[in-house]
XYZ file of C-alpha atoms in Angstrom:
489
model
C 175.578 207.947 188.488
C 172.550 209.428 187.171
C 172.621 210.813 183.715
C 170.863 212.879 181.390
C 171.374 210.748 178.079
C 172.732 207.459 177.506
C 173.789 206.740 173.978
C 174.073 203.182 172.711
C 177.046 203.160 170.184
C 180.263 205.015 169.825
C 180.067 204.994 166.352
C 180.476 208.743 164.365
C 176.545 208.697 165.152
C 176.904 208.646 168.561
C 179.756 210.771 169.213
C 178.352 213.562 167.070
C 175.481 213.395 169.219
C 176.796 212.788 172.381
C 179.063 216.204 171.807
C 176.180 218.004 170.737
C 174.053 216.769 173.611
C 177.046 217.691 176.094
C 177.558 221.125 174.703
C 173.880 222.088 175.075
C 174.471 221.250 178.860
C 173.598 217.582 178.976
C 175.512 215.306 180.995
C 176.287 212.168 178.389
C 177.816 208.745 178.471
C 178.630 206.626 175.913
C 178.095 203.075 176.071
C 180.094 201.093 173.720
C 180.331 197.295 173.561
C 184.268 197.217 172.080
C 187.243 197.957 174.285
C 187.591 201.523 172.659
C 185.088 203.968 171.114
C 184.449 203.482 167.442
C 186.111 200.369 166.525
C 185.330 199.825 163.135
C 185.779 203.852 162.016
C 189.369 204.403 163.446
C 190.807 200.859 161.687
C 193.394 198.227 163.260
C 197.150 198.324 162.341
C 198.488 194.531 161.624
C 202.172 193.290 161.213
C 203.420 196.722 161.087
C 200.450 198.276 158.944
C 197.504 200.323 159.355
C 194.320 199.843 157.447
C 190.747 202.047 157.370
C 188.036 199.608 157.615
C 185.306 202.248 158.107
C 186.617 205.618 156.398
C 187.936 206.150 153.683
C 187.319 209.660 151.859
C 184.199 212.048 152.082
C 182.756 214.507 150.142
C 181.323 218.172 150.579
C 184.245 219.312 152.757
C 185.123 221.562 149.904
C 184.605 225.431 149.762
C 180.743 225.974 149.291
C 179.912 221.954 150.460
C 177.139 221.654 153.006
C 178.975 218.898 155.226
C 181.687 221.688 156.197
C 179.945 224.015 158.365
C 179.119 220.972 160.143
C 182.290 220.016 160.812
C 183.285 223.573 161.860
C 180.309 224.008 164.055
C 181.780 220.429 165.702
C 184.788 221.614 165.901
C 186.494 218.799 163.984
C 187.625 220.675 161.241
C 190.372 222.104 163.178
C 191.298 219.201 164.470
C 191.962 217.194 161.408
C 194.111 217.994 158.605
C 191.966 217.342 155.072
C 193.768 215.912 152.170
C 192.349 216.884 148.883
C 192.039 214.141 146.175
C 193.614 213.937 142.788
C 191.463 216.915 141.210
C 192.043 214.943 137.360
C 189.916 211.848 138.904
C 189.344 210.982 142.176
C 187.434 207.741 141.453
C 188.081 205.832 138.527
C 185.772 202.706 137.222
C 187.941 199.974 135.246
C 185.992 197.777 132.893
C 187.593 194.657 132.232
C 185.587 193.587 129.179
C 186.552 196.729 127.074
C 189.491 197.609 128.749
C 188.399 200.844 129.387
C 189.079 203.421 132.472
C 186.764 206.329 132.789
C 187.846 208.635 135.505
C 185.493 211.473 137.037
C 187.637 214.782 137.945
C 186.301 216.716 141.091
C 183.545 219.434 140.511
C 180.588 219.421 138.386
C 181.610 221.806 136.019
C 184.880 219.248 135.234
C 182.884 216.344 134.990
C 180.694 217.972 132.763
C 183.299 219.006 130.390
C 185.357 215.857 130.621
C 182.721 213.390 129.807
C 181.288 215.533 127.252
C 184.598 215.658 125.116
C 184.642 211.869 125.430
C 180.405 211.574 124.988
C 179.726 214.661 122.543
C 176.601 213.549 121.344
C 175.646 212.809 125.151
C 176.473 216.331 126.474
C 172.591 217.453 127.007
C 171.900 214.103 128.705
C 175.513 214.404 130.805
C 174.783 218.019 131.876
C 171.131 217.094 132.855
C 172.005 214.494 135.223
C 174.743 216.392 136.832
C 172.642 219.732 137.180
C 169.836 217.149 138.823
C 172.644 215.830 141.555
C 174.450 218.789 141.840
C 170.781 220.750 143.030
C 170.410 218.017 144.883
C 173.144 216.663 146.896
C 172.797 219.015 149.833
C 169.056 219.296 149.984
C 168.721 218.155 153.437
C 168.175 219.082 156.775
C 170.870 221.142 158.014
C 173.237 220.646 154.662
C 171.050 223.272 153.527
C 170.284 226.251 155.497
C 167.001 226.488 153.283
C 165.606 222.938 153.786
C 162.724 222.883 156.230
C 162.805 220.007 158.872
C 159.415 218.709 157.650
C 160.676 217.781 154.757
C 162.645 215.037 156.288
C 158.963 213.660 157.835
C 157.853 212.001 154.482
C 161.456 210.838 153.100
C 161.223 209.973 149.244
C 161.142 206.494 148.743
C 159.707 206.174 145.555
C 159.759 207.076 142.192
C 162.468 206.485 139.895
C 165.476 203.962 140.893
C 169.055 204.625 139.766
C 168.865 202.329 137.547
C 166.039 203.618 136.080
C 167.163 207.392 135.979
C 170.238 206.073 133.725
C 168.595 204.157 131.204
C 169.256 207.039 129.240
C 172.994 206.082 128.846
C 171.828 202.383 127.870
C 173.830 202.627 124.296
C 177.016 203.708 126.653
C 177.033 201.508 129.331
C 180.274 202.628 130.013
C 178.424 205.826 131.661
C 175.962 203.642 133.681
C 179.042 202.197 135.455
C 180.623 205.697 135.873
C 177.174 206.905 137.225
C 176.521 204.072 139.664
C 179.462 202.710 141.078
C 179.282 204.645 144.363
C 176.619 202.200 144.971
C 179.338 199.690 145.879
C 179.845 202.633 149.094
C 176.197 202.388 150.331
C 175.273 198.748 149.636
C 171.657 199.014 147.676
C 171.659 197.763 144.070
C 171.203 200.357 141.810
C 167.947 198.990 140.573
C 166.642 199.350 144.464
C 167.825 202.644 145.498
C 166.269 205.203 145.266
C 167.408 208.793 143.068
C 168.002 210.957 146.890
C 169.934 208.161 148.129
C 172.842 208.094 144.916
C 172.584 212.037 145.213
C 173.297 212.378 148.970
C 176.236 210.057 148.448
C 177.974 210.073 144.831
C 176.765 214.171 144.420
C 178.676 215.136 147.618
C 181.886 213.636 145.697
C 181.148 215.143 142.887
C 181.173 218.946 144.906
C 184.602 217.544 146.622
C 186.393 215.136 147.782
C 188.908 215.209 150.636
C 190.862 212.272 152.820
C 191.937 212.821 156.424
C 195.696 212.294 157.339
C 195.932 210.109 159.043
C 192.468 208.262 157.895
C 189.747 207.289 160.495
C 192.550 206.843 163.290
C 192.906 210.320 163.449
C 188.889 211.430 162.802
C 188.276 209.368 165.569
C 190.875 210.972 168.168
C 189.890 214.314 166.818
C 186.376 213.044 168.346
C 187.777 212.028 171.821
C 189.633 214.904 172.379
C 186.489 217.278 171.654
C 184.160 214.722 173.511
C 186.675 215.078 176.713
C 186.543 219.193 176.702
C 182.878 218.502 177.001
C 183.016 215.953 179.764
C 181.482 212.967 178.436
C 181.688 209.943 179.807
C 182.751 206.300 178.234
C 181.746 203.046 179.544
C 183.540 200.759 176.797
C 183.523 196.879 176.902
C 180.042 196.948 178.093
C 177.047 195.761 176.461
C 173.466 196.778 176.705
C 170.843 194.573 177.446
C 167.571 196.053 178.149
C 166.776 199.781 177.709
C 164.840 200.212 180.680
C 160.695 201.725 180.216
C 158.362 202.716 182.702
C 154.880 204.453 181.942
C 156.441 208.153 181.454
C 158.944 206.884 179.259
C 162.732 205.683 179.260
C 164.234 205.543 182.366
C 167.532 204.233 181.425
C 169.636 201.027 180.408
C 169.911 197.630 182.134
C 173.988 196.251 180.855
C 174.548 192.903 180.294
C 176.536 192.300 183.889
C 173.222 193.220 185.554
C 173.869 196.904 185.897
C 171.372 199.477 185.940
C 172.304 202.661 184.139
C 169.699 205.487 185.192
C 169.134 208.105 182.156
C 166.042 210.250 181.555
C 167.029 210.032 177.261
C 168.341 206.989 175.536
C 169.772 207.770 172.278
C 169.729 204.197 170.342
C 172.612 204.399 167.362
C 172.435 200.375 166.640
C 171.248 199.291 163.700
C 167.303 200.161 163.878
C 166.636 196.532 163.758
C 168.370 195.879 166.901
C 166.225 198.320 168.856
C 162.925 196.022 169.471
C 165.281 193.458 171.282
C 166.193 195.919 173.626
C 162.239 196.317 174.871
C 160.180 195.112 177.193
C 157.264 193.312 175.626
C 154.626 195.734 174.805
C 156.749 199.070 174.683
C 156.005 199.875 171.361
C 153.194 198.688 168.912
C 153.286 195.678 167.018
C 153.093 197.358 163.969
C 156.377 199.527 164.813
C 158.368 196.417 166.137
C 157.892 194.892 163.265
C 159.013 197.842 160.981
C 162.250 197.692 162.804
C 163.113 194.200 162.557
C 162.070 193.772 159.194
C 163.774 196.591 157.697
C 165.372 195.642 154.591
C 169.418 195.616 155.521
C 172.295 196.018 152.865
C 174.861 193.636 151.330
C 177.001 192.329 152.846
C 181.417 191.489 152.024
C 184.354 190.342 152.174
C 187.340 192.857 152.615
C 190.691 192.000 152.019
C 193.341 193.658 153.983
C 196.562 193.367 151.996
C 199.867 195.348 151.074
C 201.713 196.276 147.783
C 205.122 197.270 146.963
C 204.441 198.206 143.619
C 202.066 200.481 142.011
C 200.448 202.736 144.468
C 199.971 205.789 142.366
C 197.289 203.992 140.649
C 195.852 204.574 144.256
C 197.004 207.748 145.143
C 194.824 210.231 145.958
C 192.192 207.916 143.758
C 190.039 204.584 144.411
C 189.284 202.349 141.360
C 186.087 200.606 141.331
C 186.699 197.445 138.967
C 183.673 195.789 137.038
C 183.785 193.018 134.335
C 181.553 193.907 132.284
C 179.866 197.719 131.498
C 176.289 198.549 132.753
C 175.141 199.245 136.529
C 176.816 198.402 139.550
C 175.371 194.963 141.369
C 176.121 194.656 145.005
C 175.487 190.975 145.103
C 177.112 187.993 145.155
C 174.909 186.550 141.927
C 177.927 186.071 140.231
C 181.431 184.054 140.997
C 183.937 185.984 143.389
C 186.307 186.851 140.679
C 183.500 188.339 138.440
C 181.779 190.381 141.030
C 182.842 194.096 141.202
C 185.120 195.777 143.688
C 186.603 198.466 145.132
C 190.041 199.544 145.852
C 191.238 202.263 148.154
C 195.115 202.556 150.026
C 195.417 203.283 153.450
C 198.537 204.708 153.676
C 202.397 203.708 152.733
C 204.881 202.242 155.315
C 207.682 200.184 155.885
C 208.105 200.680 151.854
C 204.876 198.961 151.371
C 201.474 200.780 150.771
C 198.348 199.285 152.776
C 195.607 197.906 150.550
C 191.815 197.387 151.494
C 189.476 195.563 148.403
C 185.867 195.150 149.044
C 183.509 192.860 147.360
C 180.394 192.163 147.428
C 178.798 189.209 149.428
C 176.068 187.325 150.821
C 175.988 185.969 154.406
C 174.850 182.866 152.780
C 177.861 182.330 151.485
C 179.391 181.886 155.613
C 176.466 180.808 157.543
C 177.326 177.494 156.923
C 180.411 178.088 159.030
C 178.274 179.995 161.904
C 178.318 178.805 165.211
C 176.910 179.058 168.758
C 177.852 183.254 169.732
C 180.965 184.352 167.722
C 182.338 180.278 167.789
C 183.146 178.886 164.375
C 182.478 175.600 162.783
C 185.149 173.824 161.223
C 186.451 174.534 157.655
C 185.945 178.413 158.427
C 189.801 178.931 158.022
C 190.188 176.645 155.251
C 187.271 178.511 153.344
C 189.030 182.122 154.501
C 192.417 180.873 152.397
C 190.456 180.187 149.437
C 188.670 183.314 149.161
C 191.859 184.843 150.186
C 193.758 183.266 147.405
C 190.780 183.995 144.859
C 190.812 187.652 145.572
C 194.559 188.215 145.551
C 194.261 186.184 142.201
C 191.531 188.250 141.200
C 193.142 191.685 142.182
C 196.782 190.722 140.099
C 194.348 189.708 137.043
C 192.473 193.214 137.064
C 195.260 195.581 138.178
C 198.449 194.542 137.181
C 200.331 198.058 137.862
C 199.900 196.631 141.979
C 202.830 194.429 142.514
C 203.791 192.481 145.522
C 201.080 191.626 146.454
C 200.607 190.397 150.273
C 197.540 189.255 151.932
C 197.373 190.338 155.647
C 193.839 189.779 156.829
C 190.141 188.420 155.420
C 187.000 190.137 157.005
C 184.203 187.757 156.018
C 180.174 188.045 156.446
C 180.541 186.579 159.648
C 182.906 188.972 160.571
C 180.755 191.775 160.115
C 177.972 190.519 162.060
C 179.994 189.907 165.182
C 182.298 192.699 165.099
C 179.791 195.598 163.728
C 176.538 193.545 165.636
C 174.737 193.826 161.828
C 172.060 191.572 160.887
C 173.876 188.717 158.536
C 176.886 191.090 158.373
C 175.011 193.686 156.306
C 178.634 196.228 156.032
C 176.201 199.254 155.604
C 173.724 198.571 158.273
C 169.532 199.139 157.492
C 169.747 200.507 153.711
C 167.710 203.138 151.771
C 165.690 200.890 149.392
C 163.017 201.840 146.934
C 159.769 201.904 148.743
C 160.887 201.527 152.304
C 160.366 204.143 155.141
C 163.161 203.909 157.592
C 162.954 205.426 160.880
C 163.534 208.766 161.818
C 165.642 210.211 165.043
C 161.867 210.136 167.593
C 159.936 207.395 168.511
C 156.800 207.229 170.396
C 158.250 206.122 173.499
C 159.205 209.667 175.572
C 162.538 210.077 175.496
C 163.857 206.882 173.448
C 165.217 208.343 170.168
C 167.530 207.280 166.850
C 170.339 208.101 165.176
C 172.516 206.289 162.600
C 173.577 206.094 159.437
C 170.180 203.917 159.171
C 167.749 206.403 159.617
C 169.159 209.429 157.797
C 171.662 208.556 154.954
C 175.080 206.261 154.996
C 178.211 207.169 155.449
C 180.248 209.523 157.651
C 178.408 212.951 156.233
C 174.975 210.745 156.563
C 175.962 209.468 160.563
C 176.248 213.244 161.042
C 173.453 214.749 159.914
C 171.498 211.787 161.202
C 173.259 212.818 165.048
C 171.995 216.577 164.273
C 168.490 215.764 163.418
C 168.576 213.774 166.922
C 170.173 216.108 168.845
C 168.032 218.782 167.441
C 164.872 216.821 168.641
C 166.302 216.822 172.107
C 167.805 220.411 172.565
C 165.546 221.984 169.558
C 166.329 222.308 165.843
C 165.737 226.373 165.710
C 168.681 226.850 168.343
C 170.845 224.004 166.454
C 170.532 225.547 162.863
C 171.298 228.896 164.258
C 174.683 227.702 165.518
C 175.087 225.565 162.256
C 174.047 229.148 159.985
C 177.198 230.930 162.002
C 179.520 228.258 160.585
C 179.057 228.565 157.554
């Protein structure tokens, strides 16, 4: 069958664009290596429980947040039932060293009284900051109905780092961790990422912050369902090999059982440093190809996948984000295991136990020694998962006592990651948003090969969104797009 547009990935990326694509009269299909679309967003359910792997909260969904009218134009919103979070903190940072935990409530305004009750002296400093996210947050294409398109063409990716903007806290550390610890949620140090980055993630929080019940199962069959209505088309369990280019541009995708898949448009939602593989020799300039494959990727982790019988209101409605010692977030694995921060979130509660997903912070370094030929492992890989098994469930008990019961069910390593997510040296947030690198945007110069990803607009599930609208927009223009988006909001 002949299509319109193929779209590599069924990640949130590629869905969002493949219903916006269909809707505007295109006839889509969605090629997806896993069994089932979006494998990593919608979770797995082991021995009884069910754990998010890829979602876990997002922000802007409340009245007046830019990332609603999105969903509402998608149609999502009624399709999913939001679940507010705990409006007295939603995220909480617990600093071992000091014993300290600093919650932030939801809404500027309640941050900004909260912390300066506790920081009086600080309150000028406090309100600054916040006024400089909360302007901030939803500049961007189609969050903002005011935001030209162009100024997406020349991304900022320099000036101050995080780091650097909170050096103003540096006799209250305490704040620095409260101020950067959503950099655990989009992998780039604080010292390397750049102000818009921290502001497109941790200010959308800050506006609101809302769970879906049912977590990213649910998201992900609100997709399906919409994606059906609008006739698109799944080929799952198949890989792509080649994207196919003659001399007027893309004429479709070659899969790895031989396969041709004809297609005028070939939307590419991989990781960005995938892409050049896919090409014939000589597609695209040197210079380009090797922009893509050296783009700078982020950490990567382990995740533990536990339960708890004990203690889950220290979750509920809340994530902690634990730290030894006060100052900004690292994402690296400089440090031991049980001295490198983490984060905590619950999945949901059955079976009288509450599921339990911890990430830290790691290196593929740390499992390449245990790499082998495709997804094959050498020996000692299972020995080396108990260990860091039993050193996080150690670690966890230590720092959070209130969780009791504690049960592993399942490691996720580096090597994990790489495999199951296809990211370069497991990298859990794909290409990152560093300080001084340009990542690519949705069109390239080969006619009718375009991008989309959390990779080349912002991460997470708001930045995999607005990343499929500025691609879609490309392909059935951005004037007709934001006039649908205006209505919606």
């Amino acid at each position: 069958m002949r299509y319109d547009t193929i779209i590599i990935g069924a990640g949130l990326s590629g869905l969002t664009c493949a219903l916006l694509l269909a809707r505007h009269g295109r006839r889509v299909v969605v090629v997806e290596q896993h069994p089932v679309p979006a494998p990593v967003v919608r979770g797995f359910s082991r021995c009884g429980h069910y754990f998010d792997t890829g979602f876990h909260y997002a922000g802007g969904l409340g009245d007046g947040g830019g990332f609603a009218p999105l969903l509402r134009h998608l149609g999502l919103l009624d399709q999913l039932e939001l679940v507010p979070y705990a409006a007295d903190g939603f995220d909480c940072v617990r600093i071992i060293s000091t014993g300290e935990d600093i919650g932030l409530p939801v809404g500027y305004q309640a941050i900004a009284d909260n912390l300066s009750q506790r920081f009086p002296h600080l309150g000028s400093e406090i309100l600054s900051y916040l006024q400089d996210l909360e302007q901030g947050w939803s500049h961007f294409p189609y969050l903002s109905a005011d935001v030209p398109l162009n100024s997406f063409s020349t991304p900022m990716v320099h000036g101050e780092s995080l780091a650097e903007r909170l050096r103003i806290f540096s006799d209250h550390p305490e704040l620095q961790s409260l101020f950067s610890m959503h950099s655990l949620l989009y992998g780039v140090p604080a010292t390397q990422a750049p102000l818009s980055l921290n502001r497109q993630v941790a200010g959308s929080y800050y506006h609101s912050v809302h769970g879906v019940q049912g977590g990213g199962r649910a998201l992900i069959a609100g997709f399906l369902e919409l994606l059906e209505a609008a006739g698109v088309d799944f080929r799952c369990g198949q890989q792509v090999a080649a994207i196919n280019v003659a001399a007027a541009g893309v004429t479709g995708v070659t899969l790895a059982d031989g396969e041709q898949v004809v297609g005028k448009e070939v939307v590419a939602t991989c990781n960005p440093a995938m892409v050049p593989g896919l090409l014939p020799e000589g597609a695209v300039r040197p210079v380009y190809r090797k922009r893509l494959t050296g783009l700078k990727q982020t950490s990567s982790a382990f995740l533990l996948f536990a339960t708890v019988t004990g203690g889950a209101q220290l979750l509920t409605g809340r994530n902690l984000f634990v730290q030894q010692q006060p100052g900004v977030f690292a994402t690296g694995s400089t440090v031991a295991l049980e001295q490198r921060s983490m984060y905590l979130t619950l999945t949901e509660t059955a079976h009288g136990k509450s599921s339990l997903v911890a990430i830290i912070p790691a290196d593929f370094s740390e499992v390449s020694a245990y790499a082998d030929a495709g997804h094959g492992r050498k020996a000692g890989y299972a020995e080396f998962k108990q260990q860091v098994t039993e050193t996080l469930l150690n670690y966890i008990r230590m720092t959070c006592p209130e969780l009791t019961g504690l049960q592993a069910i399942s490691l996720a390593t580096p090597l994990t990651l790489r495999d199951y997510s296809v990211a370069p040296e497991g990298a859990i947030y794909g290409a990152g948003h560093f300080i001084g690198q340009y990542n690519p945007q949705a069109q390239t110069r080969i006619p009718g090969l375009l991008l989309s990803g959390q990779g080349t607009a912002a991460p997470g599930f708001l930045g995999g969104v607005v990343a499929a609208y500025l691609t879609a927009g490309s392909l059935v223009g951005h004037d007709l797009l934001l006039k649908e988006v205006r209505l919606c909001r």
